[in-house]
Amino acid sequence: MYGLDTAEPANLEVLTGPAPIPTRPPFLVQVADTGAARATYHGLRRETFVAEQRLFAGHDRDDVDDDPRTVVLVATGDDGTVLGGVRLAPVGYGHDIGWWTGSRLVVDRRARAGFGIGKALVRAACAYAETHGVLRFDATVQARHEPMFIRLGWERIAEVTAAGQPHVSMRWPIDRIERLAQATKSVLAEALSPLDGTPFALGGAGFRGDDGAPVPGTDMIAACDAIVPSMVERDPEWAGWCAALVNLNDLSAMGAEPVGLLDAVGAPNRSILTRVIRGLSRASAQWGVPVLGGHTQLGVPAALSVTALGRTADPVPAGGGRAGDELRLTADISGAWRPGYASRQWDSSSHRTPGELAELGSYVRRARPAAAKDVSMAGLAGTTGMLAEAGGVGAVLDVAAIPKPSGVTMGDWMTCFPGFAMITADRPGRSHTTPTGPATSAVCGELTTNPGVGLRWPDGVITRAVHSTVTGLGTA
């Protein structure tokens, strides 16, 4: 063959480069799920913090080690040797409110040079915290390690003294709530601007961007929501149920009594169509609200939207709050995650009786707060930001006071669709005697003069969940 010496095997490295040499990572970070791994980690801590650095006398164990919720991450070599570790745990001994700390980061002195084990452990701790619903993650680090944490993206809070040595209090920035608000609502102002040219557009004065729109010259309220096509295809009956649920929640937030529903359904086949209508029909029967009509199309991509009509002579606006008003969350925290939608959709409604659903739906109408909004896909903090934005104010939520289902992380609860949940604002000191039926209700914050939404923690620290407006639509 021209250009090749066929007497020897052809050497093609000149064209392709040398064959890749299989490599294995020098270590793997994982949860220490055996007593032996934890014991080795504690031994490394004793060698480092007691014998080497003399930060402690005798031992460095504390109450966090005895907390059963504490998680230890270890870096292990390819032979299983524990090379380092770090622990993370919720703050305090009450229920987990999504505030965790990381501590006791240690690397075997024989494995500190050039392997990046410490950095990998810190990154892994941050990832573990965020994926387990943590909304505030703090650490107190030795001052000499501050530059490494800064390079990894941590924020410096303050200088402190720990074990008699200079340390720095630091925080990992968690933007889960901000990202959800941006993804679901930030495009609204720009996208809807072409519609904003008439007196009654987008709800009209006082109700701009509200959950429902007052129909000019009548006592009617109209609300319209669509279900994402993937959900219609994946879980058609649940999609039909939710299409009614979300629209009836919108009427409820306005203090309106539902009159009827209109549906528009597109389905690629008869099976999906039948199941969508079955779910919608069951919801119609449970809430006692008829489907008045609509539009049905077969042989098209999946699509579902519902319009709900209701009546009230005095609708409750989202923008009726003012700085100093108390914020109250009224939510049905019974139920469970919808199968296939864990951490995203809470099902509190499918097991409720018609009477219970009616009592929940009439709550705002009976309580008559200054402002109300249905907690929707922007989550609790994002929806609170929308209510505050409509009133030209900001908001702070007291994390420890937020009603939450047991066994659900605060991060998941504050960013999910919660089924039935109303965030309301009212004048401070006004007595609240309105029965809430199966829902749990609690004051959990207030409206402020600072834009956006802050989260206030038991130590008084306020972290920012939403830094500015949510929709950009401005004051209602």
Short mmCIF file of C-alpha atoms in Angstrom, two decimals:
data_model
loop_
_atom_site.label_atom_id
_atom_site.label_comp_id
_atom_site.label_asym_id
_atom_site.label_seq_id
_atom_site.Cartn_x
_atom_site.Cartn_y
_atom_site.Cartn_z
CA MET A 1 0.00 0.00 0.00
CA TYR A 2 1.43 3.35 -0.96
CA GLY A 3 2.95 5.24 1.96
CA LEU A 4 2.86 2.35 4.47
CA ASP A 5 5.45 -0.31 5.23
CA THR A 6 3.30 -3.44 5.30
CA ALA A 7 6.13 -5.59 6.65
CA GLU A 8 5.26 -4.34 10.16
CA PRO A 9 1.92 -3.52 11.77
CA ALA A 10 0.83 -0.08 10.69
CA ASN A 11 1.47 2.66 13.26
CA LEU A 12 -1.32 5.18 12.88
CA GLU A 13 -0.48 7.29 15.95
CA VAL A 14 0.90 9.97 13.65
CA LEU A 15 -2.68 10.44 12.40
CA THR A 16 -4.79 9.65 15.45
CA GLY A 17 -2.50 10.32 18.37
CA PRO A 18 -1.54 7.74 20.96
CA ALA A 19 -4.21 5.35 22.16
CA PRO A 20 -5.89 6.64 25.30
CA ILE A 21 -4.67 5.06 28.50
CA PRO A 22 -7.58 4.10 30.79
CA THR A 23 -7.42 6.14 33.95
CA ARG A 24 -9.27 5.92 37.23
CA PRO A 25 -10.00 8.88 39.46
CA PRO A 26 -7.57 9.00 42.39
CA PHE A 27 -10.50 9.18 44.82
CA LEU A 28 -14.29 9.04 45.01
CA VAL A 29 -16.50 11.17 47.25
CA GLN A 30 -19.48 9.35 48.72
CA VAL A 31 -21.66 9.14 51.81
CA ALA A 32 -19.94 7.27 54.65
CA ASP A 33 -22.50 4.50 55.03
CA THR A 34 -20.45 2.14 57.20
CA GLY A 35 -19.27 2.39 60.76
CA ALA A 36 -15.69 1.71 59.64
CA ALA A 37 -15.67 4.67 57.25
CA ARG A 38 -17.04 6.98 59.93
CA ALA A 39 -14.53 5.70 62.46
CA THR A 40 -11.65 6.39 60.06
CA TYR A 41 -13.02 9.88 59.42
CA HIS A 42 -13.16 10.57 63.17
CA GLY A 43 -9.60 9.26 63.44
CA LEU A 44 -8.41 11.70 60.77
CA ARG A 45 -10.13 14.53 62.66
CA ARG A 46 -8.37 13.56 65.87
CA GLU A 47 -4.98 13.38 64.13
CA THR A 48 -5.50 16.77 62.47
CA PHE A 49 -7.45 18.96 64.89
CA VAL A 50 -6.19 17.52 68.18
CA ALA A 51 -2.66 16.21 67.60
CA GLU A 52 -1.47 18.31 64.67
CA GLN A 53 -3.25 21.67 65.00
CA ARG A 54 -4.00 21.52 68.76
CA LEU A 55 -7.39 23.18 68.29
CA PHE A 56 -8.96 20.80 70.79
CA ALA A 57 -7.76 18.90 73.83
CA GLY A 58 -8.38 15.17 73.92
CA HIS A 59 -11.05 15.00 71.19
CA ASP A 60 -13.05 17.20 68.80
CA ARG A 61 -16.41 15.43 69.05
CA ASP A 62 -19.52 17.53 69.73
CA ASP A 63 -23.33 17.35 69.66
CA VAL A 64 -23.43 17.39 65.85
CA ASP A 65 -21.71 13.98 65.81
CA ASP A 66 -24.53 12.59 67.95
CA ASP A 67 -27.32 14.01 65.79
CA PRO A 68 -28.78 11.13 63.74
CA ARG A 69 -29.48 13.55 60.87
CA THR A 70 -25.78 14.35 60.42
CA VAL A 71 -24.35 13.21 57.08
CA VAL A 72 -20.65 12.42 56.61
CA LEU A 73 -19.11 12.52 53.14
CA VAL A 74 -15.76 10.83 52.67
CA ALA A 75 -13.19 10.73 49.88
CA THR A 76 -11.90 7.20 49.38
CA GLY A 77 -8.98 5.98 47.30
CA ASP A 78 -9.32 3.18 44.76
CA ASP A 79 -8.34 0.70 47.48
CA GLY A 80 -11.12 1.94 49.78
CA THR A 81 -8.84 3.96 52.06
CA VAL A 82 -10.55 7.01 53.56
CA LEU A 83 -8.46 10.04 52.55
CA GLY A 84 -10.65 12.79 53.98
CA GLY A 85 -14.16 13.78 54.94
CA VAL A 86 -16.63 16.47 55.89
CA ARG A 87 -19.90 16.49 57.81
CA LEU A 88 -23.10 18.45 57.27
CA ALA A 89 -26.24 18.65 59.36
CA PRO A 90 -29.36 20.71 60.08
CA VAL A 91 -28.98 23.53 62.58
CA GLY A 92 -30.63 22.93 65.96
CA TYR A 93 -32.70 20.05 67.25
CA GLY A 94 -36.16 21.11 66.12
CA HIS A 95 -37.65 20.16 62.79
CA ASP A 96 -35.46 20.70 59.74
CA ILE A 97 -36.28 24.10 58.24
CA GLY A 98 -33.69 23.96 55.46
CA TRP A 99 -30.79 25.59 57.34
CA TRP A 100 -27.69 23.39 57.42
CA THR A 101 -24.03 23.82 58.26
CA GLY A 102 -20.90 22.10 57.02
CA SER A 103 -17.99 21.46 59.38
CA ARG A 104 -14.97 19.36 60.33
CA LEU A 105 -13.48 19.29 56.83
CA VAL A 106 -10.32 17.17 57.04
CA VAL A 107 -7.84 15.61 54.63
CA ASP A 108 -5.21 13.02 55.56
CA ARG A 109 -1.89 14.89 55.73
CA ARG A 110 -0.37 12.24 53.45
CA ALA A 111 -2.90 13.07 50.70
CA ARG A 112 -2.99 16.86 50.79
CA ALA A 113 -0.56 17.69 48.00
CA GLY A 114 -1.99 18.08 44.52
CA PHE A 115 -5.05 15.82 44.76
CA GLY A 116 -7.72 18.51 45.35
CA ILE A 117 -9.50 16.34 47.93
CA GLY A 118 -10.52 19.26 50.13
CA LYS A 119 -12.05 21.17 47.23
CA ALA A 120 -13.89 18.07 46.02
CA LEU A 121 -15.35 17.48 49.49
CA VAL A 122 -16.57 21.07 49.71
CA ARG A 123 -18.17 20.87 46.26
CA ALA A 124 -19.81 17.57 47.15
CA ALA A 125 -21.18 18.98 50.42
CA CYS A 126 -22.72 21.93 48.55
CA ALA A 127 -24.29 19.62 45.97
CA TYR A 128 -25.62 17.28 48.65
CA ALA A 129 -27.18 20.16 50.58
CA GLU A 130 -28.90 21.64 47.53
CA THR A 131 -30.26 18.32 46.30
CA HIS A 132 -31.70 17.64 49.76
CA GLY A 133 -33.78 20.80 49.93
CA VAL A 134 -31.44 23.07 51.89
CA LEU A 135 -31.98 26.81 51.40
CA ARG A 136 -29.22 28.13 53.67
CA PHE A 137 -25.83 26.43 53.96
CA ASP A 138 -23.20 27.95 56.27
CA ALA A 139 -19.69 27.03 57.38
CA THR A 140 -17.12 28.44 59.77
CA VAL A 141 -13.67 27.90 58.26
CA GLN A 142 -10.14 28.57 59.38
CA ALA A 143 -9.01 31.95 58.11
CA ARG A 144 -6.17 30.43 56.08
CA HIS A 145 -8.70 28.40 54.08
CA GLU A 146 -10.89 31.38 53.19
CA PRO A 147 -9.27 31.94 49.75
CA MET A 148 -10.08 28.36 48.71
CA PHE A 149 -13.75 28.79 49.69
CA ILE A 150 -13.93 32.13 47.91
CA ARG A 151 -12.56 30.53 44.72
CA LEU A 152 -15.23 27.83 45.03
CA GLY A 153 -17.96 30.49 45.08
CA TRP A 154 -18.66 30.91 48.81
CA GLU A 155 -19.52 34.30 50.29
CA ARG A 156 -17.67 35.85 53.21
CA ILE A 157 -19.96 36.86 56.08
CA ALA A 158 -17.80 37.85 59.06
CA GLU A 159 -14.61 37.19 61.00
CA VAL A 160 -15.14 35.02 64.08
CA THR A 161 -13.08 33.19 66.65
CA ALA A 162 -13.47 29.43 67.09
CA ALA A 163 -11.37 27.13 69.29
CA GLY A 164 -9.30 30.21 70.13
CA GLN A 165 -8.22 30.67 66.51
CA PRO A 166 -9.24 33.14 63.76
CA HIS A 167 -12.02 31.77 61.56
CA VAL A 168 -14.36 33.18 58.93
CA SER A 169 -18.11 32.66 58.77
CA MET A 170 -19.06 31.84 55.18
CA ARG A 171 -22.20 30.99 53.21
CA TRP A 172 -22.83 29.00 50.04
CA PRO A 173 -25.22 31.01 47.79
CA ILE A 174 -28.29 28.89 46.99
CA ASP A 175 -30.41 30.44 44.22
CA ARG A 176 -33.04 27.70 43.80
CA ILE A 177 -35.97 30.04 44.46
CA GLU A 178 -34.61 32.84 42.28
CA ARG A 179 -34.04 30.43 39.39
CA LEU A 180 -37.61 29.12 39.63
CA ALA A 181 -39.06 32.63 39.65
CA GLN A 182 -36.94 33.61 36.67
CA ALA A 183 -37.84 30.48 34.72
CA THR A 184 -41.59 30.75 35.28
CA LYS A 185 -42.45 34.45 35.45
CA SER A 186 -39.64 36.81 34.43
CA VAL A 187 -40.65 37.00 30.75
CA LEU A 188 -44.21 38.16 31.45
CA ALA A 189 -43.79 41.92 31.28
CA GLU A 190 -41.96 41.91 27.96
CA ALA A 191 -43.99 39.12 26.39
CA LEU A 192 -47.35 40.66 27.34
CA SER A 193 -46.48 44.26 26.52
CA PRO A 194 -48.30 44.20 23.13
CA LEU A 195 -51.56 43.53 25.02
CA ASP A 196 -51.14 46.45 27.38
CA GLY A 197 -52.86 49.09 25.28
CA THR A 198 -56.44 49.31 26.57
CA PRO A 199 -57.93 50.36 29.93
CA PHE A 200 -58.96 46.84 30.93
CA ALA A 201 -55.95 44.95 29.58
CA LEU A 202 -54.25 42.37 31.80
CA GLY A 203 -56.87 42.76 34.53
CA GLY A 204 -57.20 46.52 34.46
CA ALA A 205 -56.26 49.08 37.10
CA GLY A 206 -55.92 47.51 40.54
CA PHE A 207 -55.90 43.95 39.22
CA ARG A 208 -53.03 44.04 36.74
CA GLY A 209 -51.54 40.56 36.45
CA ASP A 210 -53.89 39.13 39.09
CA ASP A 211 -54.97 35.48 39.39
CA GLY A 212 -58.27 36.32 37.69
CA ALA A 213 -59.56 39.21 35.58
CA PRO A 214 -62.69 41.19 36.44
CA VAL A 215 -64.97 41.30 33.39
CA PRO A 216 -65.77 44.99 32.76
CA GLY A 217 -69.30 46.04 33.63
CA THR A 218 -70.15 42.80 35.44
CA ASP A 219 -69.55 40.96 38.70
CA MET A 220 -67.83 38.16 36.77
CA ILE A 221 -64.25 36.99 37.28
CA ALA A 222 -62.51 34.98 34.55
CA ALA A 223 -59.40 32.88 35.05
CA CYS A 224 -57.51 30.80 32.50
CA ASP A 225 -54.67 28.30 32.90
CA ALA A 226 -53.06 25.73 30.64
CA ILE A 227 -51.41 22.42 31.50
CA VAL A 228 -48.00 21.64 30.00
CA PRO A 229 -48.32 19.20 27.07
CA SER A 230 -45.88 16.68 28.53
CA MET A 231 -48.11 16.29 31.57
CA VAL A 232 -51.19 15.81 29.39
CA GLU A 233 -49.44 12.96 27.57
CA ARG A 234 -47.82 11.41 30.62
CA ASP A 235 -50.67 11.59 33.13
CA PRO A 236 -53.87 12.57 31.27
CA GLU A 237 -56.39 12.04 34.07
CA TRP A 238 -54.30 13.97 36.57
CA ALA A 239 -53.88 16.72 33.95
CA GLY A 240 -57.66 16.98 33.63
CA TRP A 241 -58.05 17.17 37.40
CA CYS A 242 -55.33 19.81 37.75
CA ALA A 243 -56.77 21.92 34.94
CA ALA A 244 -59.85 22.40 37.11
CA LEU A 245 -57.86 22.71 40.35
CA VAL A 246 -55.55 25.52 39.27
CA ASN A 247 -58.35 27.60 37.78
CA LEU A 248 -60.65 27.17 40.75
CA ASN A 249 -57.75 28.17 43.01
CA ASP A 250 -57.39 31.35 40.95
CA LEU A 251 -61.06 32.18 41.49
CA SER A 252 -60.67 31.38 45.18
CA ALA A 253 -57.78 33.84 45.50
CA MET A 254 -60.03 36.57 44.09
CA GLY A 255 -62.76 35.78 46.60
CA ALA A 256 -65.06 34.65 43.78
CA GLU A 257 -67.67 31.90 43.88
CA PRO A 258 -67.20 29.54 40.90
CA VAL A 259 -69.95 29.35 38.28
CA GLY A 260 -68.58 27.13 35.52
CA LEU A 261 -65.66 25.92 33.43
CA LEU A 262 -64.79 25.98 29.73
CA ASP A 263 -62.25 23.53 28.39
CA ALA A 264 -60.10 23.32 25.26
CA VAL A 265 -58.58 19.87 24.72
CA GLY A 266 -56.28 18.59 22.00
CA ALA A 267 -55.16 14.94 21.99
CA PRO A 268 -53.13 12.77 19.64
CA ASN A 269 -55.44 9.79 20.19
CA ARG A 270 -58.74 8.83 21.74
CA SER A 271 -57.17 7.17 24.78
CA ILE A 272 -55.52 10.38 25.99
CA LEU A 273 -58.64 12.40 25.21
CA THR A 274 -60.85 10.01 27.18
CA ARG A 275 -58.59 10.11 30.23
CA VAL A 276 -58.27 13.93 30.18
CA ILE A 277 -62.04 14.29 30.09
CA ARG A 278 -62.40 11.67 32.83
CA GLY A 279 -60.13 13.66 35.12
CA LEU A 280 -61.86 16.93 34.31
CA SER A 281 -65.28 15.33 34.83
CA ARG A 282 -64.30 13.94 38.22
CA ALA A 283 -63.00 17.35 39.31
CA SER A 284 -66.19 19.01 38.06
CA ALA A 285 -68.26 16.63 40.18
CA GLN A 286 -66.11 16.97 43.31
CA TRP A 287 -66.10 20.77 43.25
CA GLY A 288 -69.70 20.97 42.05
CA VAL A 289 -68.74 23.28 39.17
CA PRO A 290 -70.13 22.34 35.72
CA VAL A 291 -68.17 22.25 32.48
CA LEU A 292 -70.31 24.62 30.42
CA GLY A 293 -68.68 23.89 27.07
CA GLY A 294 -65.44 24.25 25.18
CA HIS A 295 -63.54 22.79 22.27
CA THR A 296 -62.25 19.28 21.55
CA GLN A 297 -59.81 18.25 18.81
CA LEU A 298 -58.44 14.79 18.07
CA GLY A 299 -55.30 13.81 16.13
CA VAL A 300 -53.25 16.83 17.22
CA PRO A 301 -50.41 17.32 19.73
CA ALA A 302 -51.52 17.14 23.36
CA ALA A 303 -52.89 20.43 24.71
CA LEU A 304 -55.23 21.40 27.54
CA SER A 305 -56.45 24.71 28.88
CA VAL A 306 -59.43 25.60 31.03
CA THR A 307 -61.18 28.89 31.69
CA ALA A 308 -63.06 29.29 34.96
CA LEU A 309 -65.87 31.78 35.53
CA GLY A 310 -66.86 33.06 38.95
CA ARG A 311 -68.81 35.83 40.63
CA THR A 312 -68.03 38.45 43.26
CA ALA A 313 -69.10 42.05 43.62
CA ASP A 314 -65.92 42.86 45.58
CA PRO A 315 -62.88 40.93 44.32
CA VAL A 316 -59.83 40.60 46.55
CA PRO A 317 -56.77 41.98 44.69
CA ALA A 318 -53.23 40.66 44.86
CA GLY A 319 -51.98 44.25 45.07
CA GLY A 320 -53.98 45.33 48.12
CA GLY A 321 -51.15 44.96 50.62
CA ARG A 322 -48.91 47.65 52.02
CA ALA A 323 -45.66 47.72 53.96
CA GLY A 324 -46.16 46.43 57.49
CA ASP A 325 -49.00 44.04 56.63
CA GLU A 326 -48.77 40.52 58.00
CA LEU A 327 -48.35 37.66 55.56
CA ARG A 328 -50.29 34.48 56.24
CA LEU A 329 -50.00 31.12 54.50
CA THR A 330 -53.11 28.96 54.49
CA ALA A 331 -52.31 25.58 52.97
CA ASP A 332 -53.64 22.05 52.90
CA ILE A 333 -50.51 20.17 53.97
CA SER A 334 -52.09 16.72 54.05
CA GLY A 335 -51.57 14.33 51.15
CA ALA A 336 -48.40 13.28 49.35
CA TRP A 337 -46.28 13.91 46.29
CA ARG A 338 -48.07 12.96 43.10
CA PRO A 339 -46.41 9.74 41.79
CA GLY A 340 -43.96 10.73 39.08
CA TYR A 341 -43.81 14.35 40.30
CA ALA A 342 -41.92 14.05 43.60
CA SER A 343 -40.65 17.42 44.88
CA ARG A 344 -42.72 19.22 42.23
CA GLN A 345 -46.46 18.59 42.68
CA TRP A 346 -48.17 18.05 46.03
CA ASP A 347 -51.52 16.26 45.88
CA SER A 348 -53.73 17.38 48.76
CA SER A 349 -56.97 17.56 46.77
CA SER A 350 -57.72 14.19 45.17
CA HIS A 351 -58.80 12.61 48.46
CA ARG A 352 -60.92 15.55 49.66
CA THR A 353 -64.70 15.45 49.92
CA PRO A 354 -66.85 18.01 48.07
CA GLY A 355 -67.57 19.71 51.39
CA GLU A 356 -63.88 20.04 52.23
CA LEU A 357 -63.05 21.39 48.79
CA ALA A 358 -65.86 23.93 49.05
CA GLU A 359 -64.62 25.09 52.47
CA LEU A 360 -61.08 25.51 51.18
CA GLY A 361 -62.28 27.32 48.06
CA SER A 362 -64.34 29.82 50.03
CA TYR A 363 -61.61 30.68 52.54
CA VAL A 364 -60.49 33.97 50.95
CA ARG A 365 -64.10 34.96 50.28
CA ARG A 366 -64.90 34.51 53.97
CA ALA A 367 -61.65 35.93 55.41
CA ARG A 368 -61.60 39.06 53.21
CA PRO A 369 -57.87 39.88 53.55
CA ALA A 370 -56.39 43.03 52.05
CA ALA A 371 -54.56 40.98 49.40
CA ALA A 372 -54.43 37.35 48.31
CA LYS A 373 -52.70 35.18 45.76
CA ASP A 374 -52.83 31.49 44.92
CA VAL A 375 -49.44 29.79 45.29
CA SER A 376 -48.70 28.53 41.80
CA MET A 377 -45.77 27.24 39.76
CA ALA A 378 -43.52 30.07 40.96
CA GLY A 379 -43.60 28.46 44.41
CA LEU A 380 -44.34 30.07 47.75
CA ALA A 381 -41.55 32.66 47.72
CA GLY A 382 -42.04 33.49 44.04
CA THR A 383 -45.79 33.91 44.50
CA THR A 384 -45.19 36.05 47.58
CA GLY A 385 -42.92 38.19 45.44
CA MET A 386 -45.71 38.59 42.87
CA LEU A 387 -48.16 39.68 45.58
CA ALA A 388 -45.63 42.16 46.94
CA GLU A 389 -44.78 43.46 43.46
CA ALA A 390 -48.46 44.10 42.75
CA GLY A 391 -48.63 46.24 45.89
CA GLY A 392 -45.41 48.09 45.13
CA VAL A 393 -43.65 46.62 48.17
CA GLY A 394 -41.35 43.73 49.13
CA ALA A 395 -41.70 40.83 51.55
CA VAL A 396 -39.94 38.80 54.22
CA LEU A 397 -40.94 35.23 55.09
CA ASP A 398 -40.17 33.69 58.49
CA VAL A 399 -38.93 30.27 57.44
CA ALA A 400 -39.58 28.55 60.77
CA ALA A 401 -43.22 29.73 60.79
CA ILE A 402 -44.17 28.39 57.35
CA PRO A 403 -46.69 25.51 57.55
CA LYS A 404 -45.11 22.50 55.86
CA PRO A 405 -45.90 18.80 55.54
CA SER A 406 -43.75 16.58 57.75
CA GLY A 407 -41.04 14.71 55.92
CA VAL A 408 -40.87 17.28 53.10
CA THR A 409 -37.80 19.50 52.77
CA MET A 410 -38.25 23.25 52.97
CA GLY A 411 -36.54 23.69 49.60
CA ASP A 412 -38.98 21.32 47.91
CA TRP A 413 -42.02 22.79 49.67
CA MET A 414 -41.15 26.39 48.77
CA THR A 415 -40.59 25.59 45.11
CA CYS A 416 -43.34 23.06 44.37
CA PHE A 417 -46.96 23.41 43.26
CA PRO A 418 -48.60 22.83 46.67
CA GLY A 419 -52.14 21.89 45.61
CA PHE A 420 -54.13 24.36 47.71
CA ALA A 421 -52.15 27.22 49.28
CA MET A 422 -53.08 30.88 49.62
CA ILE A 423 -50.67 33.62 50.60
CA THR A 424 -52.61 36.57 52.03
CA ALA A 425 -51.72 39.98 53.45
CA ASP A 426 -53.66 41.89 56.06
CA ARG A 427 -53.31 44.74 58.51
CA PRO A 428 -51.25 43.80 61.58
CA GLY A 429 -53.27 42.94 64.64
CA ARG A 430 -56.45 42.07 62.80
CA SER A 431 -57.91 38.98 64.48
CA HIS A 432 -58.16 35.88 62.36
CA THR A 433 -61.19 33.79 63.26
CA THR A 434 -62.10 32.47 59.82
CA PRO A 435 -62.33 28.66 59.84
CA THR A 436 -59.83 27.15 57.41
CA GLY A 437 -61.36 23.69 57.14
CA PRO A 438 -58.67 21.07 56.51
CA ALA A 439 -56.01 23.70 55.81
CA THR A 440 -53.31 24.86 58.23
CA SER A 441 -52.94 28.62 58.61
CA ALA A 442 -50.18 30.72 60.18
CA VAL A 443 -48.70 34.21 60.03
CA CYS A 444 -45.27 33.71 58.46
CA GLY A 445 -43.89 37.12 57.52
CA GLU A 446 -44.70 40.68 56.52
CA LEU A 447 -44.61 43.11 53.64
CA THR A 448 -41.67 45.52 53.65
CA THR A 449 -40.33 48.52 51.80
CA ASN A 450 -37.43 46.51 50.32
CA PRO A 451 -38.14 44.98 46.89
CA GLY A 452 -37.98 41.24 46.42
CA VAL A 453 -38.39 38.48 48.97
CA GLY A 454 -36.17 37.75 51.93
CA LEU A 455 -36.07 34.63 54.10
CA ARG A 456 -35.71 35.35 57.81
CA TRP A 457 -34.07 32.63 59.88
CA PRO A 458 -34.32 31.97 63.63
CA ASP A 459 -31.01 33.77 64.28
CA GLY A 460 -32.43 36.95 62.70
CA VAL A 461 -30.37 36.68 59.50
CA ILE A 462 -32.26 37.50 56.30
CA THR A 463 -31.10 35.84 53.09
CA ARG A 464 -32.41 36.96 49.71
CA ALA A 465 -34.66 34.49 47.91
CA VAL A 466 -35.86 36.89 45.18
CA HIS A 467 -33.65 39.90 44.60
CA SER A 468 -36.07 42.08 42.64
CA THR A 469 -39.47 41.91 41.02
CA VAL A 470 -40.79 38.58 39.76
CA THR A 471 -42.88 39.44 36.68
CA GLY A 472 -41.81 42.98 35.87
CA LEU A 473 -45.50 43.94 35.48
CA GLY A 474 -45.13 46.41 38.34
CA THR A 475 -47.74 47.79 40.70
CA ALA A 476 -51.27 46.66 39.95
#
